[in-house]
mmCIF file of C-alpha atoms in Angstrom:
data_model
loop_
_atom_site.group_PDB
_atom_site.id
_atom_site.type_symbol
_atom_site.label_atom_id
_atom_site.label_comp_id
_atom_site.label_asym_id
_atom_site.label_seq_id
_atom_site.Cartn_x
_atom_site.Cartn_y
_atom_site.Cartn_z
ATOM 1 C CA UNK A 263 -54.458 74.533 62.238
ATOM 2 C CA UNK A 264 -57.131 71.874 61.942
ATOM 3 C CA UNK A 265 -57.765 69.265 59.311
ATOM 4 C CA UNK A 266 -61.140 68.028 60.595
ATOM 5 C CA UNK A 267 -64.464 69.377 59.278
ATOM 6 C CA UNK A 268 -65.775 72.282 61.342
ATOM 7 C CA UNK A 269 -69.002 70.389 62.095
ATOM 8 C CA UNK A 270 -67.025 67.684 63.937
ATOM 9 C CA UNK A 271 -64.912 70.116 65.970
ATOM 10 C CA UNK A 272 -67.399 71.042 68.703
ATOM 11 C CA UNK A 273 -65.156 70.993 71.792
ATOM 12 C CA UNK A 274 -63.234 73.982 73.132
ATOM 13 C CA UNK A 275 -59.440 73.670 72.764
ATOM 14 C CA UNK A 276 -57.716 72.329 75.851
ATOM 15 C CA UNK A 277 -54.839 74.181 77.567
ATOM 16 C CA UNK A 278 -52.476 71.606 76.074
ATOM 17 C CA UNK A 279 -53.778 72.313 72.547
ATOM 18 C CA UNK A 280 -53.439 76.065 73.089
ATOM 19 C CA UNK A 281 -49.917 75.603 74.437
ATOM 20 C CA UNK A 282 -48.845 73.562 71.418
ATOM 21 C CA UNK A 283 -50.276 76.200 69.081
ATOM 22 C CA UNK A 284 -48.341 78.921 70.916
ATOM 23 C CA UNK A 285 -45.138 76.888 70.629
ATOM 24 C CA UNK A 286 -45.661 76.884 66.863
ATOM 25 C CA UNK A 287 -46.145 80.649 66.867
ATOM 26 C CA UNK A 288 -49.894 80.368 66.287
ATOM 27 C CA UNK A 289 -51.417 83.183 68.342
ATOM 28 C CA UNK A 290 -54.343 85.526 67.665
ATOM 29 C CA UNK A 291 -53.158 88.581 65.776
ATOM 30 C CA UNK A 292 -54.875 91.763 64.643
ATOM 31 C CA UNK A 293 -52.903 93.956 62.275
ATOM 32 C CA UNK A 294 -55.774 96.445 62.230
ATOM 33 C CA UNK A 295 -55.666 97.060 65.976
ATOM 34 C CA UNK A 296 -51.878 97.390 65.928
ATOM 35 C CA UNK A 297 -52.053 99.892 63.070
ATOM 36 C CA UNK A 298 -54.846 101.829 64.778
ATOM 37 C CA UNK A 299 -52.965 102.103 68.065
ATOM 38 C CA UNK A 300 -49.806 103.134 66.229
ATOM 39 C CA UNK A 301 -51.639 105.812 64.244
ATOM 40 C CA UNK A 302 -53.405 107.215 67.298
ATOM 41 C CA UNK A 303 -50.158 107.316 69.277
ATOM 42 C CA UNK A 304 -48.513 109.064 66.333
ATOM 43 C CA UNK A 305 -50.977 111.936 66.387
ATOM 44 C CA UNK A 306 -51.007 112.153 70.178
ATOM 45 C CA UNK A 307 -47.204 112.285 70.140
ATOM 46 C CA UNK A 308 -47.300 115.021 67.546
ATOM 47 C CA UNK A 309 -49.782 116.914 69.721
ATOM 48 C CA UNK A 310 -47.458 116.695 72.717
ATOM 49 C CA UNK A 311 -44.128 117.042 70.929
ATOM 50 C CA UNK A 312 -45.427 119.012 67.964
ATOM 51 C CA UNK A 313 -44.461 122.499 69.187
ATOM 52 C CA UNK A 314 -40.783 121.636 68.991
ATOM 53 C CA UNK A 315 -41.193 119.972 65.608
ATOM 54 C CA UNK A 316 -43.324 122.847 64.325
ATOM 55 C CA UNK A 317 -40.839 125.431 65.554
ATOM 56 C CA UNK A 318 -38.001 123.663 63.794
ATOM 57 C CA UNK A 319 -40.017 123.381 60.569
ATOM 58 C CA UNK A 320 -41.011 127.048 60.729
ATOM 59 C CA UNK A 321 -37.396 128.032 61.174
ATOM 60 C CA UNK A 322 -36.365 126.035 58.133
ATOM 61 C CA UNK A 323 -39.126 127.512 55.971
ATOM 62 C CA UNK A 324 -38.493 131.085 57.101
ATOM 63 C CA UNK A 325 -34.760 130.679 56.565
ATOM 64 C CA UNK A 326 -35.385 129.358 53.081
ATOM 65 C CA UNK A 327 -37.824 132.145 52.195
ATOM 66 C CA UNK A 328 -35.577 134.901 53.593
ATOM 67 C CA UNK A 329 -32.592 133.589 51.693
ATOM 68 C CA UNK A 330 -30.516 132.582 54.739
ATOM 69 C CA UNK A 331 -30.052 129.103 53.384
ATOM 70 C CA UNK A 332 -29.119 130.348 49.970
ATOM 71 C CA UNK A 333 -29.849 128.904 46.584
ATOM 72 C CA UNK A 334 -29.720 125.115 46.135
ATOM 73 C CA UNK A 335 -29.386 124.938 42.418
ATOM 74 C CA UNK A 336 -27.219 121.828 42.350
ATOM 75 C CA UNK A 337 -27.194 118.454 44.087
ATOM 76 C CA UNK A 338 -24.036 119.181 46.108
ATOM 77 C CA UNK A 339 -25.577 122.249 47.698
ATOM 78 C CA UNK A 340 -28.755 120.340 48.537
ATOM 79 C CA UNK A 341 -26.742 117.433 50.037
ATOM 80 C CA UNK A 342 -24.760 119.858 52.187
ATOM 81 C CA UNK A 343 -28.018 121.363 53.424
ATOM 82 C CA UNK A 344 -29.382 117.937 54.374
ATOM 83 C CA UNK A 345 -26.191 116.933 56.204
ATOM 84 C CA UNK A 346 -26.281 120.129 58.213
ATOM 85 C CA UNK A 347 -29.873 119.581 59.369
ATOM 86 C CA UNK A 348 -30.251 115.792 59.504
ATOM 87 C CA UNK A 349 -29.155 115.546 63.151
ATOM 88 C CA UNK A 350 -31.699 118.158 64.236
ATOM 89 C CA UNK A 351 -34.431 116.341 62.320
ATOM 90 C CA UNK A 352 -33.546 112.992 63.928
ATOM 91 C CA UNK A 353 -33.489 114.487 67.429
ATOM 92 C CA UNK A 354 -36.912 116.045 66.868
ATOM 93 C CA UNK A 355 -38.436 112.868 65.380
ATOM 94 C CA UNK A 356 -36.808 110.261 67.660
ATOM 95 C CA UNK A 357 -39.308 110.531 70.576
ATOM 96 C CA UNK A 358 -42.210 110.196 68.151
ATOM 97 C CA UNK A 359 -40.671 107.153 66.464
ATOM 98 C CA UNK A 360 -39.971 105.579 69.874
ATOM 99 C CA UNK A 361 -43.578 106.114 70.983
ATOM 100 C CA UNK A 362 -44.872 104.542 67.768
ATOM 101 C CA UNK A 363 -42.610 101.494 68.182
ATOM 102 C CA UNK A 364 -43.604 100.951 71.811
ATOM 103 C CA UNK A 365 -47.302 101.294 70.927
ATOM 104 C CA UNK A 366 -47.053 98.731 68.130
ATOM 105 C CA UNK A 367 -45.255 96.215 70.349
ATOM 106 C CA UNK A 368 -47.705 96.767 73.224
ATOM 107 C CA UNK A 369 -50.705 96.234 70.944
ATOM 108 C CA UNK A 370 -49.232 92.991 69.630
ATOM 109 C CA UNK A 371 -48.529 91.704 73.155
ATOM 110 C CA UNK A 372 -52.020 92.673 74.340
ATOM 111 C CA UNK A 373 -53.636 90.537 71.647
ATOM 112 C CA UNK A 374 -51.445 87.441 71.453
ATOM 113 C CA UNK A 375 -49.091 87.735 74.429
ATOM 114 C CA UNK A 376 -45.329 87.376 74.411
ATOM 115 C CA UNK A 377 -44.241 84.414 72.349
ATOM 116 C CA UNK A 378 -41.276 83.287 70.294
ATOM 117 C CA UNK A 379 -41.232 80.235 68.101
ATOM 118 C CA UNK A 380 -38.317 79.033 66.017
ATOM 119 C CA UNK A 381 -40.795 77.082 63.917
ATOM 120 C CA UNK A 382 -42.733 80.244 63.136
ATOM 121 C CA UNK A 383 -39.664 82.133 61.884
ATOM 122 C CA UNK A 384 -38.251 79.154 59.997
ATOM 123 C CA UNK A 385 -38.481 78.747 56.244
ATOM 124 C CA UNK A 386 -41.716 77.215 54.959
ATOM 125 C CA UNK A 387 -42.057 76.097 51.352
ATOM 126 C CA UNK A 388 -45.839 76.579 51.515
ATOM 127 C CA UNK A 389 -45.288 80.298 51.966
ATOM 128 C CA UNK A 390 -43.915 80.616 48.405
ATOM 129 C CA UNK A 391 -45.555 77.591 46.816
ATOM 130 C CA UNK A 392 -47.902 79.026 44.133
ATOM 131 C CA UNK A 393 -50.470 76.267 44.653
ATOM 132 C CA UNK A 394 -50.634 76.897 48.412
ATOM 133 C CA UNK A 395 -50.840 80.643 47.867
ATOM 134 C CA UNK A 396 -53.778 80.250 45.450
ATOM 135 C CA UNK A 397 -55.539 77.908 47.912
ATOM 136 C CA UNK A 398 -55.137 80.428 50.716
ATOM 137 C CA UNK A 399 -56.437 83.242 48.525
ATOM 138 C CA UNK A 400 -59.497 81.202 47.672
ATOM 139 C CA UNK A 401 -60.578 80.209 51.165
ATOM 140 C CA UNK A 402 -63.369 81.794 53.181
ATOM 141 C CA UNK A 403 -61.054 83.564 55.599
ATOM 142 C CA UNK A 404 -59.291 85.413 52.785
ATOM 143 C CA UNK A 405 -62.656 86.449 51.345
ATOM 144 C CA UNK A 406 -63.774 87.795 54.731
ATOM 145 C CA UNK A 407 -60.490 89.671 55.067
ATOM 146 C CA UNK A 408 -60.932 91.214 51.608
ATOM 147 C CA UNK A 409 -64.488 92.356 52.338
ATOM 148 C CA UNK A 410 -63.380 93.700 55.713
ATOM 149 C CA UNK A 411 -60.523 95.673 54.141
ATOM 150 C CA UNK A 412 -62.844 97.217 51.544
ATOM 151 C CA UNK A 413 -65.352 98.175 54.248
ATOM 152 C CA UNK A 414 -62.643 99.772 56.384
ATOM 153 C CA UNK A 415 -61.301 101.687 53.395
ATOM 154 C CA UNK A 416 -64.778 103.024 52.610
ATOM 155 C CA UNK A 417 -65.361 104.071 56.230
ATOM 156 C CA UNK A 418 -62.011 105.862 56.488
ATOM 157 C CA UNK A 419 -62.540 107.468 53.083
ATOM 158 C CA UNK A 420 -65.950 108.756 54.177
ATOM 159 C CA UNK A 421 -64.459 110.278 57.337
ATOM 160 C CA UNK A 422 -61.697 111.994 55.333
ATOM 161 C CA UNK A 423 -64.169 113.333 52.744
ATOM 162 C CA UNK A 424 -66.554 114.718 55.373
ATOM 163 C CA UNK A 425 -63.710 116.402 57.253
ATOM 164 C CA UNK A 426 -62.129 117.958 54.156
ATOM 165 C CA UNK A 427 -65.527 119.124 52.912
ATOM 166 C CA UNK A 428 -65.980 121.104 56.109
ATOM 167 C CA UNK A 429 -62.483 122.609 55.692
ATOM 168 C CA UNK A 430 -62.818 123.733 52.059
ATOM 169 C CA UNK A 431 -63.158 127.412 52.929
ATOM 170 C CA UNK A 432 -60.199 127.228 55.298
ATOM 171 C CA UNK A 433 -58.021 125.560 52.668
ATOM 172 C CA UNK A 434 -59.046 128.140 50.070
ATOM 173 C CA UNK A 435 -57.999 130.961 52.395
ATOM 174 C CA UNK A 436 -54.555 129.431 52.881
ATOM 175 C CA UNK A 437 -53.520 130.713 49.449
ATOM 176 C CA UNK A 438 -52.967 134.139 50.992
ATOM 177 C CA UNK A 439 -51.480 132.967 54.310
ATOM 178 C CA UNK A 440 -47.931 133.576 55.491
ATOM 179 C CA UNK A 441 -45.583 130.587 55.643
ATOM 180 C CA UNK A 442 -45.828 130.326 59.435
ATOM 181 C CA UNK A 443 -49.623 130.527 59.276
ATOM 182 C CA UNK A 444 -49.667 127.959 56.486
ATOM 183 C CA UNK A 445 -47.678 125.422 58.494
ATOM 184 C CA UNK A 446 -49.805 125.979 61.590
ATOM 185 C CA UNK A 447 -53.065 125.577 59.684
ATOM 186 C CA UNK A 448 -51.887 122.443 57.889
ATOM 187 C CA UNK A 449 -50.673 120.948 61.174
ATOM 188 C CA UNK A 450 -53.991 121.715 62.873
ATOM 189 C CA UNK A 451 -56.054 120.165 60.085
ATOM 190 C CA UNK A 452 -53.765 117.152 59.860
ATOM 191 C CA UNK A 453 -54.028 116.594 63.593
ATOM 192 C CA UNK A 454 -57.827 116.936 63.568
ATOM 193 C CA UNK A 455 -58.159 114.545 60.655
ATOM 194 C CA UNK A 456 -55.709 112.098 62.214
ATOM 195 C CA UNK A 457 -57.573 111.978 65.518
ATOM 196 C CA UNK A 458 -60.879 111.302 63.782
ATOM 197 C CA UNK A 459 -59.415 108.623 61.555
ATOM 198 C CA UNK A 460 -57.486 107.150 64.501
ATOM 199 C CA UNK A 461 -60.601 106.802 66.668
ATOM 200 C CA UNK A 462 -62.497 105.174 63.813
ATOM 201 C CA UNK A 463 -59.658 102.755 63.138
ATOM 202 C CA UNK A 464 -59.374 101.956 66.864
ATOM 203 C CA UNK A 465 -63.048 100.942 66.904
ATOM 204 C CA UNK A 466 -62.576 98.872 63.755
ATOM 205 C CA UNK A 467 -59.374 97.399 65.190
ATOM 206 C CA UNK A 468 -61.101 96.302 68.406
ATOM 207 C CA UNK A 469 -63.801 94.626 66.352
ATOM 208 C CA UNK A 470 -61.126 92.912 64.262
ATOM 209 C CA UNK A 471 -59.254 91.777 67.393
ATOM 210 C CA UNK A 472 -62.417 90.189 68.798
ATOM 211 C CA UNK A 473 -63.055 88.483 65.471
ATOM 212 C CA UNK A 474 -59.474 87.215 65.232
ATOM 213 C CA UNK A 475 -59.697 85.823 68.768
ATOM 214 C CA UNK A 476 -62.962 84.067 67.916
ATOM 215 C CA UNK A 477 -61.534 82.755 64.634
ATOM 216 C CA UNK A 478 -58.408 81.518 66.443
ATOM 217 C CA UNK A 479 -60.491 79.501 68.919
ATOM 218 C CA UNK A 480 -62.695 78.151 66.130
ATOM 219 C CA UNK A 481 -59.672 76.862 64.215
ATOM 220 C CA UNK A 482 -58.273 75.173 67.326
ATOM 221 C CA UNK A 483 -61.524 73.487 68.357
ATOM 222 C CA UNK A 484 -61.283 69.735 68.790
ATOM 223 C CA UNK A 485 -63.445 66.708 68.181
ATOM 224 C CA UNK A 486 -64.642 64.656 71.129
ATOM 225 C CA UNK A 487 -62.320 61.864 70.069
ATOM 226 C CA UNK A 488 -59.341 64.236 70.113
ATOM 227 C CA UNK A 489 -60.247 65.387 73.630
ATOM 228 C CA UNK A 490 -60.531 61.777 74.817
ATOM 229 C CA UNK A 491 -57.229 60.859 73.170
ATOM 230 C CA UNK A 492 -55.468 63.836 74.731
ATOM 231 C CA UNK A 493 -56.833 62.964 78.162
ATOM 232 C CA UNK A 494 -55.697 59.389 77.657
ATOM 233 C CA UNK A 495 -52.217 60.531 76.607
ATOM 234 C CA UNK A 496 -51.840 62.862 79.575
ATOM 235 C CA UNK A 497 -53.423 60.692 82.272
ATOM 236 C CA UNK A 498 -52.824 57.202 80.936
ATOM 237 C CA UNK A 499 -55.289 54.698 79.530
ATOM 238 C CA UNK A 500 -58.039 53.295 81.799
ATOM 239 C CA UNK A 501 -56.527 49.826 81.403
ATOM 240 C CA UNK A 502 -53.145 50.967 82.722
ATOM 241 C CA UNK A 503 -54.721 52.943 85.573
ATOM 242 C CA UNK A 504 -56.860 49.926 86.491
ATOM 243 C CA UNK A 505 -53.829 47.669 86.510
ATOM 244 C CA UNK A 506 -51.910 50.096 88.731
ATOM 245 C CA UNK A 507 -54.883 50.254 91.078
ATOM 246 C CA UNK A 508 -55.041 46.458 91.311
ATOM 247 C CA UNK A 509 -51.325 46.273 92.076
ATOM 248 C CA UNK A 510 -51.747 48.902 94.801
ATOM 249 C CA UNK A 511 -54.609 46.924 96.334
ATOM 250 C CA UNK A 512 -52.564 43.725 96.243
ATOM 251 C CA UNK A 513 -49.620 45.427 97.942
ATOM 252 C CA UNK A 514 -51.968 46.924 100.534
ATOM 253 C CA UNK A 515 -53.439 43.504 101.298
ATOM 254 C CA UNK A 516 -49.989 41.957 101.635
ATOM 255 C CA UNK A 517 -49.046 44.702 104.082
ATOM 256 C CA UNK A 518 -52.221 44.057 106.083
ATOM 257 C CA UNK A 519 -51.493 40.329 106.246
ATOM 258 C CA UNK A 520 -47.958 41.128 107.372
ATOM 259 C CA UNK A 521 -48.679 43.877 109.932
ATOM 260 C CA UNK A 522 -52.104 43.158 111.471
ATOM 261 C CA UNK A 523 -51.007 39.930 113.241
ATOM 262 C CA UNK A 524 -48.494 42.055 115.209
ATOM 263 C CA UNK A 525 -51.246 44.294 116.624
ATOM 264 C CA UNK A 526 -52.083 44.528 120.314
ATOM 265 C CA UNK A 527 -55.634 45.701 119.674
ATOM 266 C CA UNK A 528 -57.957 46.617 116.805
ATOM 267 C CA UNK A 529 -60.332 49.539 117.294
ATOM 268 C CA UNK A 530 -63.443 49.585 115.098
ATOM 269 C CA UNK A 531 -66.391 51.863 114.216
ATOM 270 C CA UNK A 532 -67.951 49.215 114.281
ATOM 271 C CA UNK A 533 -67.521 47.843 110.752
ATOM 272 C CA UNK A 534 -66.787 50.855 108.517
ATOM 273 C CA UNK A 535 -63.421 51.824 110.051
ATOM 274 C CA UNK A 536 -60.721 49.685 111.650
ATOM 275 C CA UNK A 537 -57.282 50.622 113.022
ATOM 276 C CA UNK A 538 -54.694 48.115 114.231
ATOM 277 C CA UNK A 539 -52.460 49.362 117.076
ATOM 278 C CA UNK A 540 -49.377 47.870 118.669
ATOM 279 C CA UNK A 541 -47.925 48.770 122.042
ATOM 280 C CA UNK A 542 -45.109 47.197 124.049
ATOM 281 C CA UNK A 543 -44.620 48.927 127.377
ATOM 282 C CA UNK A 544 -40.968 47.873 127.684
ATOM 283 C CA UNK A 545 -39.800 48.940 124.217
ATOM 284 C CA UNK A 546 -42.243 51.614 122.969
ATOM 285 C CA UNK A 547 -42.982 55.144 124.197
ATOM 286 C CA UNK A 548 -46.445 55.277 122.629
ATOM 287 C CA UNK A 549 -48.803 53.056 120.646
ATOM 288 C CA UNK A 550 -48.048 52.825 116.916
ATOM 289 C CA UNK A 551 -50.557 52.448 114.100
ATOM 290 C CA UNK A 552 -49.788 49.324 112.068
ATOM 291 C CA UNK A 553 -52.678 49.414 109.598
ATOM 292 C CA UNK A 554 -55.940 51.193 108.939
ATOM 293 C CA UNK A 555 -58.806 50.829 106.508
ATOM 294 C CA UNK A 556 -62.385 51.673 105.665
ATOM 295 C CA UNK A 557 -65.261 49.556 104.401
ATOM 296 C CA UNK A 558 -63.958 46.344 102.778
ATOM 297 C CA UNK A 559 -60.384 47.020 103.938
ATOM 298 C CA UNK A 560 -61.696 47.440 107.479
ATOM 299 C CA UNK A 561 -63.495 44.116 107.162
ATOM 300 C CA UNK A 562 -60.237 42.519 106.017
ATOM 301 C CA UNK A 563 -58.372 43.906 109.042
ATOM 302 C CA UNK A 564 -61.085 42.621 111.369
ATOM 303 C CA UNK A 565 -61.036 39.181 109.736
ATOM 304 C CA UNK A 566 -57.245 38.893 110.037
ATOM 305 C CA UNK A 567 -57.404 40.069 113.650
ATOM 306 C CA UNK A 568 -60.005 37.467 114.568
ATOM 307 C CA UNK A 569 -58.020 34.683 112.928
ATOM 308 C CA UNK A 570 -55.021 35.600 115.090
ATOM 309 C CA UNK A 571 -57.028 36.136 118.278
ATOM 310 C CA UNK A 572 -56.351 39.870 118.499
ATOM 311 C CA UNK A 573 -58.814 41.799 120.710
ATOM 312 C CA UNK A 574 -61.309 43.833 118.690
ATOM 313 C CA UNK A 575 -62.778 46.750 120.651
ATOM 314 C CA UNK A 576 -65.572 49.041 119.543
ATOM 315 C CA UNK A 577 -64.482 52.657 120.031
ATOM 316 C CA UNK A 578 -66.067 54.682 117.174
ATOM 317 C CA UNK A 579 -64.743 58.139 118.074
ATOM 318 C CA UNK A 580 -61.197 56.962 118.796
ATOM 319 C CA UNK A 581 -61.101 54.782 115.683
ATOM 320 C CA UNK A 582 -62.280 57.654 113.457
ATOM 321 C CA UNK A 583 -59.798 60.093 114.999
ATOM 322 C CA UNK A 584 -56.855 57.742 114.504
ATOM 323 C CA UNK A 585 -57.967 56.870 110.963
ATOM 324 C CA UNK A 586 -58.188 60.558 109.994
ATOM 325 C CA UNK A 587 -54.986 61.842 111.619
ATOM 326 C CA UNK A 588 -52.421 59.021 111.752
ATOM 327 C CA UNK A 589 -50.605 57.149 108.984
ATOM 328 C CA UNK A 590 -49.332 53.555 109.276
ATOM 329 C CA UNK A 591 -45.982 53.491 111.061
ATOM 330 C CA UNK A 592 -46.690 56.684 113.038
ATOM 331 C CA UNK A 593 -47.306 57.043 116.751
ATOM 332 C CA UNK A 594 -50.749 58.146 117.854
ATOM 333 C CA UNK A 595 -50.998 61.802 118.979
ATOM 334 C CA UNK A 596 -50.831 62.715 122.648
ATOM 335 C CA UNK A 597 -54.450 63.845 122.582
ATOM 336 C CA UNK A 598 -55.486 60.194 122.131
ATOM 337 C CA UNK A 599 -53.124 58.689 124.705
ATOM 338 C CA UNK A 600 -55.723 58.473 127.483
ATOM 339 C CA UNK A 601 -58.420 56.904 125.315
ATOM 340 C CA UNK A 602 -56.046 54.275 123.919
ATOM 341 C CA UNK A 603 -54.477 53.693 127.327
ATOM 342 C CA UNK A 604 -57.893 52.870 128.774
ATOM 343 C CA UNK A 605 -58.441 50.275 126.056
ATOM 344 C CA UNK A 606 -54.979 48.763 126.534
ATOM 345 C CA UNK A 607 -55.464 48.674 130.298
ATOM 346 C CA UNK A 608 -58.801 46.938 129.851
ATOM 347 C CA UNK A 609 -57.192 44.366 127.545
ATOM 348 C CA UNK A 610 -54.328 43.874 130.000
ATOM 349 C CA UNK A 611 -56.772 43.216 132.860
ATOM 350 C CA UNK A 612 -58.766 40.842 130.664
ATOM 351 C CA UNK A 613 -55.636 38.871 129.778
ATOM 352 C CA UNK A 614 -54.551 38.702 133.403
ATOM 353 C CA UNK A 615 -58.007 37.466 134.377
ATOM 354 C CA UNK A 616 -57.852 34.749 131.713
ATOM 355 C CA UNK A 617 -54.403 33.676 132.854
ATOM 356 C CA UNK A 618 -55.610 33.451 136.462
ATOM 357 C CA UNK A 619 -58.574 31.304 135.430
ATOM 358 C CA UNK A 620 -56.282 29.077 133.385
ATOM 359 C CA UNK A 621 -54.079 28.364 136.428
ATOM 360 C CA UNK A 622 -57.050 27.166 138.467
#
C-alpha cells in the first residue's frame, strides 16, 4: 500500500487516499471477528432451532436401534437411506446455514463496509509468484499474524481443556446412558463449550478488528509532500490560482471603468465601501447598482467617479446595506428606496441650483 519508509509517513490519509484504496479493494478486514461472529451465531441458532434438529436426530437413532431402518450391509442400502432422509436434513439445517451466512456477511460489512473492486478480484501474478510469497511470509505483519494465531489457539485450547476437565465425570457416566439421553447430553455439552469458545473468540476478534483498522491506517499514512501534492492536484497550483485571481481583478477593474462613469451618484462609508448607483426617472422604475467595492476597490470607484464629476455622498448605513444585499445589475430593495430617493433629490436640487447660477 505504501512504498515510503514508515518514519516519513506521519500524516493521516486523506479522504481521497482512502477512496482510492477502497476502489482497489483495500479495506480493513478481520477474519477472526468474522469467524467469531459466525461461530457464536451457529451455537445460538442451534439453541433456538436445536429442538427440531435434536428431535429429528433422536428419531433417526431410535429407528436405527429398534431395527425400523433395517440393516445397511451394502452401499446401495446405505445410499437409499440417505436419499430418503436428505431432504429432511436439509430442511432442518437450512435456517442455521442461512443465519451463519448472514452473520458472516454482516461482520465483513461492519468492518470494511460494502465495496466491490474489479481490480481486487482480477488475476495478480504476485499472488502466485514464489519470490513475492516468500517476501510476504518474511515481513513483520506475517510474523505478528503467526504469533497472534498461536496465542489464540492456546487460549481456545485452554478453554476447551478446562471445560472438558469439569465434565469428565459426566462423560464417564454417558457409557450407561440411553441413546436419547446420550444425544441430549452431548448436545448440552457441545452448546456450553461452543458458547464459551464463541465469547472468547468474539473478544479476540474485536481486538483483531481494532488492530487491523489501526494497521490499515498506518499503511495508508502519507508524507507531508504527498499531502501537499494531493492538495495541489485537487485545488490547482498556487501559480495557476494566482493567475486566475489576477485575471479576475483585471476584469473587475475593466467593468468598473466601464460602468462607474454611468452612475448618477456614489455612496461611500466613507472610504472602506463604495456603491455606484444609476437612476433615470423617465426610463427606470428604481435605482440600479452599477458597481460596488471595498477597500482598494472602493478607492478605485471613488477615483473614477471624481474624474467624471459624479457626486460622491457619504451615507455609511445606506452604502453598507446596499453593498451587503445587492449585486451589480440588480435594483435596490424597496426598504432602501426612501434613503436613496433623499440622496437623489438632494443631488437633483444641487444640480438645478448650479444651473440657475450658471444662467446668471
